[in-house]
XYZ file of N, CA and C in Angstrom:
705
model
N 36.459 -9.457 -105.391
C 35.380 -10.281 -104.837
C 34.157 -10.185 -105.748
N 33.541 -11.298 -106.048
C 32.417 -11.308 -106.976
C 31.199 -10.648 -106.347
N 30.372 -10.065 -107.194
C 29.196 -9.348 -106.746
C 28.084 -10.323 -106.380
N 27.303 -9.975 -105.340
C 26.183 -10.801 -104.916
C 25.206 -10.983 -106.078
N 24.852 -12.258 -106.365
C 24.007 -12.556 -107.523
C 22.633 -11.913 -107.389
N 22.060 -11.949 -106.171
C 20.733 -11.353 -105.989
C 20.778 -9.857 -106.285
N 21.811 -9.193 -105.809
C 21.927 -7.762 -106.052
C 22.175 -7.466 -107.530
N 22.899 -8.355 -108.203
C 23.077 -8.198 -109.655
C 21.721 -8.272 -110.358
N 20.927 -9.278 -109.996
C 19.601 -9.435 -110.610
C 18.701 -8.249 -110.277
N 18.797 -7.784 -109.036
C 17.992 -6.635 -108.624
C 18.352 -5.399 -109.446
N 19.640 -5.200 -109.627
C 20.086 -4.043 -110.397
C 19.593 -4.143 -111.843
N 19.584 -5.363 -112.391
C 19.101 -5.556 -113.757
C 17.607 -5.238 -113.853
N 16.838 -5.636 -112.815
C 15.398 -5.343 -112.808
C 15.180 -3.839 -112.698
N 16.013 -3.171 -111.908
C 15.912 -1.710 -111.803
C 16.114 -1.048 -113.176
N 17.117 -1.525 -113.893
C 17.373 -0.958 -115.223
C 16.209 -1.234 -116.170
N 15.616 -2.432 -116.058
C 14.460 -2.754 -116.902
C 13.301 -1.809 -116.588
N 13.052 -1.555 -115.289
C 11.970 -0.647 -114.909
C 12.240 0.763 -115.418
N 13.488 1.201 -115.349
C 13.834 2.516 -115.883
C 13.591 2.582 -117.396
N 13.958 1.515 -118.075
C 13.740 1.465 -119.524
C 12.251 1.521 -119.852
N 11.425 0.792 -119.065
C 9.970 0.817 -119.293
C 9.431 2.228 -119.085
N 9.917 2.905 -118.013
C 9.458 4.274 -117.742
C 9.787 5.199 -118.912
N 10.977 5.064 -119.462
C 11.365 5.898 -120.599
C 10.510 5.575 -121.824
N 10.220 4.292 -122.050
C 9.410 3.912 -123.216
C 7.967 4.391 -123.075
N 7.436 4.339 -121.826
C 6.077 4.854 -121.611
C 6.038 6.350 -121.904
N 7.050 7.047 -121.435
C 7.119 8.486 -121.706
C 7.193 8.750 -123.210
N 7.989 7.957 -123.930
C 8.103 8.127 -125.372
C 6.807 7.747 -126.071
N 6.133 6.667 -125.603
C 4.856 6.266 -126.202
C 3.826 7.369 -126.040
N 3.770 7.961 -124.851
C 2.809 9.035 -124.593
C 3.120 10.260 -125.456
N 4.398 10.514 -125.646
C 4.777 11.656 -126.493
C 4.319 11.427 -127.929
N 4.497 10.182 -128.418
C 4.068 9.883 -129.785
C 2.549 9.992 -129.920
N 1.834 9.563 -128.875
C 0.374 9.679 -128.932
C -0.057 11.141 -128.998
N 0.641 11.993 -128.258
C 0.276 13.413 -128.247
C 0.612 14.103 -129.574
N 1.655 13.623 -130.229
C 2.099 14.277 -131.475
C 1.545 13.594 -132.721
N 0.647 12.613 -132.535
C 0.030 11.957 -133.678
C 0.880 10.877 -134.292
N 1.869 10.357 -133.574
C 2.712 9.293 -134.099
C 2.047 7.932 -133.967
N 2.754 6.873 -134.348
C 2.224 5.514 -134.259
C 3.021 4.730 -133.212
N 2.450 4.608 -132.002
C 3.187 3.949 -130.916
C 2.951 2.435 -130.850
N 2.448 1.830 -131.920
C 2.089 0.413 -131.872
C 3.294 -0.453 -131.518
N 4.429 -0.153 -132.132
C 5.614 -0.969 -131.867
C 6.060 -0.832 -130.407
N 5.997 0.416 -129.920
C 6.378 0.638 -128.526
C 5.422 -0.075 -127.575
N 4.130 -0.107 -127.919
C 3.146 -0.791 -127.073
C 3.465 -2.283 -126.972
N 3.818 -2.885 -128.093
C 4.169 -4.307 -128.078
C 5.399 -4.543 -127.198
N 6.392 -3.657 -127.362
C 7.612 -3.780 -126.554
C 7.305 -3.611 -125.067
N 6.425 -2.629 -124.771
C 6.087 -2.354 -123.376
C 5.340 -3.529 -122.729
N 4.421 -4.156 -123.475
C 3.683 -5.303 -122.925
C 4.650 -6.425 -122.547
N 5.574 -6.715 -123.455
C 6.551 -7.776 -123.187
C 7.457 -7.391 -122.013
N 7.858 -6.120 -121.974
C 8.751 -5.675 -120.906
C 8.055 -5.691 -119.549
N 6.785 -5.275 -119.519
C 6.041 -5.289 -118.256
C 5.833 -6.712 -117.745
N 5.573 -7.645 -118.669
C 5.428 -9.040 -118.271
C 6.754 -9.579 -117.715
N 7.837 -9.219 -118.379
C 9.156 -9.653 -117.913
C 9.482 -9.031 -116.556
N 9.105 -7.769 -116.366
C 9.337 -7.095 -115.091
C 8.597 -7.810 -113.963
N 7.345 -8.183 -114.226
C 6.551 -8.893 -113.215
C 7.202 -10.227 -112.841
N 7.643 -10.967 -113.863
C 8.284 -12.263 -113.608
C 9.596 -12.096 -112.836
N 10.370 -11.081 -113.220
C 11.647 -10.862 -112.544
C 11.460 -10.480 -111.078
N 10.435 -9.681 -110.798
C 10.155 -9.309 -109.401
C 9.750 -10.539 -108.599
N 8.920 -11.395 -109.207
C 8.522 -12.630 -108.529
C 9.729 -13.515 -108.252
N 10.649 -13.557 -109.210
C 11.862 -14.370 -109.024
C 12.740 -13.788 -107.915
N 12.821 -12.463 -107.852
C 13.574 -11.826 -106.772
C 12.983 -12.190 -105.407
N 11.649 -12.159 -105.321
C 10.986 -12.516 -104.066
C 11.305 -13.959 -103.666
N 11.194 -14.854 -104.631
C 11.417 -16.273 -104.343
C 12.865 -16.518 -103.905
N 13.807 -15.939 -104.627
C 15.223 -16.120 -104.286
C 15.532 -15.548 -102.911
N 14.960 -14.372 -102.610
C 15.173 -13.749 -101.305
C 14.570 -14.594 -100.189
N 13.385 -15.151 -100.451
C 12.735 -15.989 -99.442
C 13.586 -17.211 -99.109
N 14.149 -17.856 -100.153
C 15.000 -19.036 -99.916
C 16.264 -18.654 -99.148
N 16.881 -17.546 -99.546
C 18.122 -17.123 -98.877
C 17.868 -16.794 -97.410
N 16.703 -16.163 -97.136
C 16.374 -15.826 -95.751
C 16.064 -17.075 -94.936
N 15.328 -18.019 -95.541
C 14.969 -19.256 -94.826
C 16.209 -20.088 -94.520
N 17.178 -20.085 -95.443
C 18.410 -20.864 -95.267
C 19.478 -20.077 -94.506
N 19.128 -18.851 -94.082
C 20.006 -18.010 -93.283
C 21.335 -17.734 -93.977
N 21.251 -17.538 -95.293
C 22.465 -17.182 -96.032
C 22.751 -15.685 -95.923
N 21.768 -14.910 -95.472
C 21.960 -13.480 -95.258
C 21.400 -13.127 -93.890
N 21.862 -12.003 -93.353
C 21.386 -11.531 -92.062
C 19.925 -11.091 -92.172
N 19.209 -11.154 -91.046
C 17.796 -10.782 -91.051
C 17.615 -9.311 -91.422
N 18.528 -8.457 -90.930
C 18.417 -7.032 -91.258
C 18.573 -6.808 -92.760
N 19.498 -7.529 -93.382
C 19.686 -7.399 -94.826
C 18.496 -7.986 -95.581
N 17.931 -9.091 -95.048
C 16.745 -9.673 -95.679
C 15.579 -8.685 -95.640
N 15.403 -7.984 -94.515
C 14.332 -6.989 -94.405
C 14.574 -5.828 -95.368
N 15.845 -5.403 -95.476
C 16.153 -4.298 -96.390
C 15.838 -4.681 -97.828
N 16.231 -5.907 -98.206
C 15.968 -6.351 -99.575
C 14.476 -6.545 -99.814
N 13.756 -6.976 -98.771
C 12.305 -7.123 -98.919
C 11.654 -5.771 -99.198
N 12.143 -4.727 -98.522
C 11.629 -3.376 -98.785
C 11.913 -2.954 -100.223
N 13.098 -3.300 -100.721
C 13.431 -2.962 -102.102
C 12.496 -3.654 -103.091
N 12.213 -4.948 -102.836
C 11.330 -5.701 -103.721
C 9.911 -5.146 -103.649
N 9.459 -4.808 -102.441
C 8.113 -4.245 -102.296
C 7.995 -2.928 -103.054
N 9.057 -2.116 -103.004
C 9.025 -0.855 -103.734
C 9.023 -1.099 -105.244
N 9.773 -2.116 -105.667
C 9.745 -2.487 -107.081
C 8.339 -2.891 -107.513
N 7.661 -3.693 -106.678
C 6.308 -4.142 -107.010
C 5.342 -2.957 -107.101
N 5.503 -1.983 -106.183
C 4.650 -0.783 -106.230
C 4.873 -0.002 -107.524
N 6.121 0.119 -107.919
C 6.425 0.858 -109.136
C 5.998 0.085 -110.383
N 6.041 -1.238 -110.286
C 5.541 -2.053 -111.405
C 4.040 -1.819 -111.597
N 3.317 -1.687 -110.454
C 1.885 -1.389 -110.533
C 1.647 -0.017 -111.157
N 2.450 0.947 -110.768
C 2.308 2.293 -111.325
C 2.634 2.319 -112.821
N 3.659 1.582 -113.202
C 4.019 1.524 -114.627
C 2.904 0.882 -115.442
N 2.308 -0.188 -114.897
C 1.184 -0.819 -115.590
C 0.020 0.140 -115.739
N -0.286 0.870 -114.646
C -1.392 1.828 -114.701
C -1.113 2.913 -115.730
N 0.114 3.380 -115.764
C 0.487 4.413 -116.735
C 0.408 3.885 -118.167
N 0.835 2.644 -118.368
C 0.792 2.062 -119.708
C -0.645 1.887 -120.196
N -1.553 1.486 -119.272
C -2.943 1.256 -119.648
C -3.759 2.543 -119.703
N -3.157 3.651 -119.319
C -3.886 4.919 -119.343
C -4.843 5.043 -118.192
N -4.578 4.316 -117.064
C -5.434 4.402 -115.889
C -4.973 5.594 -115.066
N -5.677 6.701 -115.209
C -5.246 7.929 -114.560
C -5.852 8.082 -113.172
N -6.497 6.971 -112.647
C -6.919 7.028 -111.244
C -5.678 7.119 -110.365
N -4.596 6.510 -110.870
C -3.290 6.744 -110.278
C -2.584 7.691 -111.238
N -2.194 8.818 -110.727
C -1.609 9.842 -111.599
C -0.455 9.253 -112.377
N -0.423 9.555 -113.663
C 0.649 9.029 -114.512
C 1.974 9.626 -114.068
N 2.926 8.803 -113.760
C 4.215 9.344 -113.320
C 4.948 9.965 -114.490
N 5.473 11.132 -114.244
C 6.277 11.767 -115.287
C 7.600 11.037 -115.406
N 8.292 11.313 -116.504
C 9.569 10.646 -116.717
C 10.532 10.979 -115.579
N 10.523 12.243 -115.122
C 11.459 12.630 -114.067
C 11.112 11.952 -112.754
N 9.781 11.829 -112.437
C 9.412 11.198 -111.171
C 9.729 9.722 -111.180
N 9.549 9.060 -112.352
C 9.870 7.642 -112.439
C 11.374 7.411 -112.314
N 12.152 8.353 -112.787
C 13.594 8.159 -112.793
C 14.263 8.637 -111.520
N 13.534 9.439 -110.684
C 14.168 9.989 -109.486
C 13.482 9.537 -108.220
N 12.538 8.620 -108.310
C 11.919 8.127 -107.093
C 10.623 8.817 -106.755
N 10.081 9.689 -107.663
C 8.750 10.211 -107.478
C 8.686 11.660 -107.061
N 9.827 12.336 -106.735
C 9.729 13.715 -106.299
C 10.005 14.708 -107.417
N 10.454 14.206 -108.591
C 10.636 15.070 -109.752
C 11.806 16.010 -109.647
N 12.652 15.842 -108.625
C 13.800 16.722 -108.471
C 15.043 15.896 -108.270
N 16.173 16.520 -108.479
C 17.429 15.829 -108.258
C 17.867 15.087 -109.504
N 19.097 14.576 -109.466
C 19.634 13.869 -110.631
C 18.960 12.543 -110.838
N 19.069 12.010 -112.053
C 18.466 10.712 -112.377
C 19.315 9.617 -111.768
N 18.833 9.122 -110.644
C 19.543 8.047 -109.956
C 18.611 6.855 -109.857
N 19.171 5.743 -109.462
C 18.362 4.531 -109.299
C 17.278 4.781 -108.252
N 15.981 4.808 -108.633
C 14.933 5.200 -107.687
C 14.588 4.119 -106.691
N 15.126 2.917 -106.899
C 14.709 1.807 -106.037
C 15.673 1.568 -104.887
N 16.782 2.286 -104.873
C 17.707 2.163 -103.753
C 17.268 3.127 -102.662
N 16.202 2.737 -101.916
C 15.634 3.594 -100.887
C 15.744 2.886 -99.549
N 15.630 3.711 -98.485
C 15.677 3.194 -97.116
C 16.942 2.376 -96.852
N 18.044 2.775 -97.493
C 19.289 2.044 -97.280
C 19.881 2.448 -95.946
N 20.406 1.473 -95.223
C 20.957 1.737 -93.900
C 22.263 2.518 -94.026
N 22.611 3.196 -92.928
C 23.850 3.973 -92.915
C 25.067 3.069 -93.053
N 24.946 1.806 -92.561
C 26.082 0.885 -92.597
C 26.493 0.514 -94.012
N 25.526 0.508 -94.935
C 25.832 0.069 -96.299
C 25.816 1.208 -97.310
N 25.396 2.380 -96.892
C 25.298 3.504 -97.838
C 26.683 3.883 -98.355
N 26.805 3.950 -99.651
C 28.063 4.318 -100.275
C 28.992 3.156 -100.541
N 28.610 1.950 -100.096
C 29.459 0.788 -100.322
C 29.102 0.113 -101.635
N 30.091 -0.506 -102.245
C 29.827 -1.287 -103.453
C 29.210 -2.620 -103.066
N 28.688 -3.338 -104.075
C 28.090 -4.638 -103.798
C 29.112 -5.590 -103.171
N 30.331 -5.552 -103.689
C 31.377 -6.421 -103.140
C 31.674 -6.097 -101.689
N 31.702 -4.809 -101.366
C 31.971 -4.393 -99.982
C 30.826 -4.783 -99.060
N 29.591 -4.659 -99.560
C 28.435 -5.066 -98.760
C 28.479 -6.563 -98.484
N 28.820 -7.335 -99.522
C 28.906 -8.790 -99.358
C 29.995 -9.152 -98.353
N 31.138 -8.479 -98.459
C 32.235 -8.733 -97.517
C 31.805 -8.392 -96.095
N 31.070 -7.277 -95.944
C 30.584 -6.881 -94.629
C 29.619 -7.923 -94.067
N 28.731 -8.427 -94.918
C 27.785 -9.448 -94.478
C 28.500 -10.726 -94.067
N 29.487 -11.118 -94.861
C 30.230 -12.333 -94.531
C 30.959 -12.177 -93.199
N 31.498 -10.988 -92.960
C 32.196 -10.732 -91.688
C 31.219 -10.843 -90.519
N 30.014 -10.277 -90.677
C 29.008 -10.342 -89.618
C 28.578 -11.782 -89.375
N 28.372 -12.532 -90.476
C 27.967 -13.932 -90.346
C 29.054 -14.741 -89.649
N 30.325 -14.490 -90.014
C 31.424 -15.206 -89.376
C 31.486 -14.890 -87.883
N 31.251 -13.619 -87.532
C 31.263 -13.236 -86.113
C 30.123 -13.927 -85.365
N 28.960 -13.989 -85.999
C 27.831 -14.670 -85.364
C 28.094 -16.161 -85.222
N 28.695 -16.755 -86.262
C 29.026 -18.186 -86.185
C 30.001 -18.457 -85.046
N 30.982 -17.562 -84.890
C 31.942 -17.736 -83.795
C 31.232 -17.634 -82.449
N 30.296 -16.686 -82.343
C 29.536 -16.560 -81.100
C 28.695 -17.796 -80.825
N 28.085 -18.340 -81.868
C 27.275 -19.547 -81.703
C 28.143 -20.742 -81.308
N 29.348 -20.828 -81.897
C 30.255 -21.916 -81.518
C 30.644 -21.812 -80.048
N 30.936 -20.584 -79.604
C 31.298 -20.391 -78.195
C 30.137 -20.749 -77.282
N 28.925 -20.346 -77.679
C 27.741 -20.676 -76.880
C 27.515 -22.180 -76.827
N 27.727 -22.846 -77.966
C 27.564 -24.304 -77.999
C 28.570 -24.985 -77.086
N 29.812 -24.449 -77.059
C 30.834 -25.025 -76.181
C 30.451 -24.859 -74.708
N 29.918 -23.686 -74.371
C 29.489 -23.443 -72.981
C 28.355 -24.390 -72.597
N 27.381 -24.539 -73.494
C 26.251 -25.430 -73.212
C 26.720 -26.869 -73.060
N 27.669 -27.288 -73.926
C 28.202 -28.645 -73.839
C 28.915 -28.864 -72.511
N 29.693 -27.850 -72.091
C 30.404 -27.953 -70.815
C 29.422 -28.018 -69.652
N 28.378 -27.221 -69.693
C 27.371 -27.247 -68.632
C 26.662 -28.592 -68.585
N 26.402 -29.162 -69.765
C 25.772 -30.478 -69.807
C 26.675 -31.526 -69.166
N 27.982 -31.456 -69.496
C 28.940 -32.403 -68.921
C 29.012 -32.243 -67.406
N 29.030 -30.982 -66.936
C 29.068 -30.742 -65.494
C 27.805 -31.269 -64.820
N 26.667 -31.103 -65.462
C 25.414 -31.625 -64.915
C 25.456 -33.138 -64.783
N 26.002 -33.800 -65.816
C 26.111 -35.253 -65.754
C 27.045 -35.694 -64.630
N 28.185 -34.978 -64.477
C 29.125 -35.322 -63.414
C 28.500 -35.110 -62.035
N 27.752 -34.031 -61.873
C 27.074 -33.773 -60.599
C 26.045 -34.870 -60.318
N 25.314 -35.287 -61.359
C 24.340 -36.369 -61.193
C 25.004 -37.667 -60.761
N 26.150 -37.978 -61.394
C 26.871 -39.205 -61.014
C 27.361 -39.124 -59.573
N 27.857 -37.940 -59.177
C 28.346 -37.763 -57.807
C 27.218 -37.922 -56.798
N 26.048 -37.385 -57.131
C 24.894 -37.516 -56.228
C 24.484 -38.980 -56.076
N 24.531 -39.728 -57.175
C 24.196 -41.153 -57.095
C 25.170 -41.888 -56.177
N 26.466 -41.570 -56.304
C 27.457 -42.211 -55.433
C 27.226 -41.830 -53.976
N 26.920 -40.556 -53.717
C 26.666 -40.122 -52.348
C 25.429 -40.806 -51.771
N 24.400 -40.983 -52.586
C 23.192 -41.672 -52.116
C 23.494 -43.122 -51.762
N 24.351 -43.771 -52.565
C 24.724 -45.153 -52.264
C 25.494 -45.232 -50.950
N 26.390 -44.270 -50.724
C 27.143 -44.242 -49.461
C 26.193 -44.048 -48.280
N 25.217 -43.138 -48.441
C 24.246 -42.900 -47.358
C 23.436 -44.160 -47.078
N 23.038 -44.874 -48.127
C 22.293 -46.125 -47.934
C 23.142 -47.147 -47.176
N 24.434 -47.263 -47.547
C 25.326 -48.195 -46.853
C 25.474 -47.824 -45.380
N 25.608 -46.539 -45.093
C 25.730 -46.085 -43.705
C 24.469 -46.390 -42.916
N 23.311 -46.203 -43.556
C 22.047 -46.498 -42.865
C 21.961 -47.974 -42.510
N 22.358 -48.833 -43.457
C 22.343 -50.273 -43.174
C 23.321 -50.616 -42.057
N 24.512 -50.002 -42.067
C 25.504 -50.255 -41.026
C 25.000 -49.809 -39.663
N 24.339 -48.656 -39.624
C 23.774 -48.164 -38.357
C 22.719 -49.123 -37.838
N 21.863 -49.639 -38.742
C 20.827 -50.594 -38.326
C 21.459 -51.855 -37.736
N 22.503 -52.374 -38.396
C 23.171 -53.584 -37.895
C 23.826 -53.314 -36.545
N 24.497 -52.182 -36.421
C 25.173 -51.837 -35.165
C 24.165 -51.683 -34.033
N 23.035 -51.078 -34.334
C 21.987 -50.898 -33.324
C 21.468 -52.251 -32.854
N 21.305 -53.173 -33.816
C 20.858 -54.527 -33.426
C 21.870 -55.228 -32.548
N 23.135 -55.090 -32.878
C 24.182 -55.727 -32.076
C 24.227 -55.132 -30.668
N 24.079 -53.818 -30.594
C 24.100 -53.165 -29.279
C 22.960 -53.678 -28.403
N 21.786 -53.840 -28.990
C 20.633 -54.354 -28.224
C 20.907 -55.775 -27.736
N 21.487 -56.608 -28.620
C 21.797 -58.000 -28.223
C 22.816 -58.044 -27.087
N 23.851 -57.236 -27.197
C 24.876 -57.210 -26.152
C 24.310 -56.688 -24.840
N 23.438 -55.718 -24.917
C 22.811 -55.184 -23.700
C 21.993 -56.268 -23.001
N 21.266 -57.017 -23.803
C 20.454 -58.109 -23.239
C 21.345 -59.164 -22.564
N 22.443 -59.514 -23.214
C 23.367 -60.503 -22.641
C 23.967 -60.013 -21.328
N 24.313 -58.730 -21.292
C 24.868 -58.165 -20.057
C 23.862 -58.244 -18.924
N 22.596 -57.959 -19.231
C 21.563 -58.039 -18.198
C 21.412 -59.468 -17.672
N 21.474 -60.432 -18.611
C 21.366 -61.840 -18.195
C 22.535 -62.230 -17.297
N 23.736 -61.806 -17.695
C 24.925 -62.111 -16.888
C 24.853 -61.469 -15.521
N 24.354 -60.266 -15.456
C 24.212 -59.590 -14.156
C 23.271 -60.365 -13.250
N 22.184 -60.848 -13.863
C 21.217 -61.614 -13.077
C 21.851 -62.892 -12.541
N 22.579 -63.585 -13.422
C 23.240 -64.830 -13.008
C 24.298 -64.550 -11.951
N 25.029 -63.494 -12.105
C 26.077 -63.153 -11.129
C 25.469 -62.896 -9.758
N 24.342 -62.225 -9.719
C 23.667 -61.939 -8.441
C 23.200 -63.231 -7.769
N 22.665 -64.152 -8.580
C 22.192 -65.440 -8.034
C 23.352 -66.243 -7.455
N 24.476 -66.288 -8.140
C 25.661 -67.020 -7.675
C 26.197 -66.418 -6.381
N 26.162 -65.133 -6.260
C 26.645 -64.473 -5.036
C 25.821 -64.867 -3.837
N 24.528 -64.895 -4.010
C 23.638 -65.298 -2.911
C 23.906 -66.734 -2.510
N 24.110 -67.607 -3.488
C 24.377 -69.024 -3.201
C 25.665 -69.200 -2.410
N 26.679 -68.450 -2.754
C 27.972 -68.511 -2.031
C 27.795 -68.076 -0.588
N 27.015 -67.034 -0.403
C 26.770 -66.526 0.961
C 26.067 -67.587 1.802
N 25.062 -68.255 1.201
C 24.308 -69.284 1.926
C 25.216 -70.447 2.289
N 26.061 -70.853 1.302
C 26.982 -71.985 1.584
C 27.942 -71.640 2.708
N 28.463 -70.439 2.716
C 29.388 -70.019 3.758
C 28.711 -70.007 5.129
N 27.470 -69.537 5.137
C 26.739 -69.533 6.407
C 26.540 -70.942 6.925
N 26.221 -71.867 6.020
C 26.011 -73.257 6.448
C 27.299 -73.849 6.986
N 28.407 -73.567 6.291
C 29.702 -74.072 6.771
C 30.006 -73.530 8.169
N 29.730 -72.252 8.341
C 30.007 -71.636 9.660
C 29.162 -72.278 10.747
N 27.915 -72.579 10.469
C 27.040 -73.235 11.444
C 27.547 -74.615 11.800
N 27.972 -75.320 10.765
C 28.483 -76.680 11.014
C 29.740 -76.636 11.856
N 30.642 -75.728 11.571
C 31.889 -75.617 12.343
C 31.620 -75.291 13.792
N 30.705 -74.368 13.991
C 30.340 -73.990 15.372
C 29.757 -75.177 16.105
N 28.912 -75.950 15.432
C 28.267 -77.110 16.066
C 29.309 -78.156 16.415
N 30.264 -78.383 15.604
C 31.291 -79.379 15.836
C 32.134 -78.979 17.056
N 32.508 -77.761 17.137
C 33.331 -77.309 18.235
C 32.592 -77.352 19.580
N 31.371 -77.239 19.595
C 30.612 -77.305 20.834
C 30.484 -78.771 21.293
């Protein structure tokens, strides 16, 4: 698996900073022994300028990768710490080169070991490394990052599917509510019509009852008259 390009560039900048530290130490030694460090000074000026540009390029590349989410936020923070430490050491190297002893001149051992002057000469800029990546090669770190990104992508896909399903269910519930409201409106109209019909039929029944009562009285009167006439005839 190919090595992460940013980490390759970072490692190259680390080596450049180590080379500058060694040249500053050699320049100072020549000054103390009466040598002519002019050539080394020219080399150091060019190297320090290149170091500054390379650090700026690392920052810019890291910023783009973080904004485009090509790396995890935790890894972006770790790399930002590495770049910040590089910038601090670049400032110290410049101060040492210019003879500004307000910042104590770093000895060759402190520059090569991270500032404590003890231990083997290791890359001083690989600091604050997480336990998850400590001891891993660049390829292994990249593979680990890709695995984490793939797991996150799978989680995001699952979340998107759940949200899509919930949206669909919401739409179906909304459609069902609209249909139920239409049914309720139809029932209300039917109840109103039925109520009107019931009132009309009730009124008709009352009218018929009244007419029936009047007809009954008339029949009674006619029968009484007939009975009177019959009685009169027989007498």
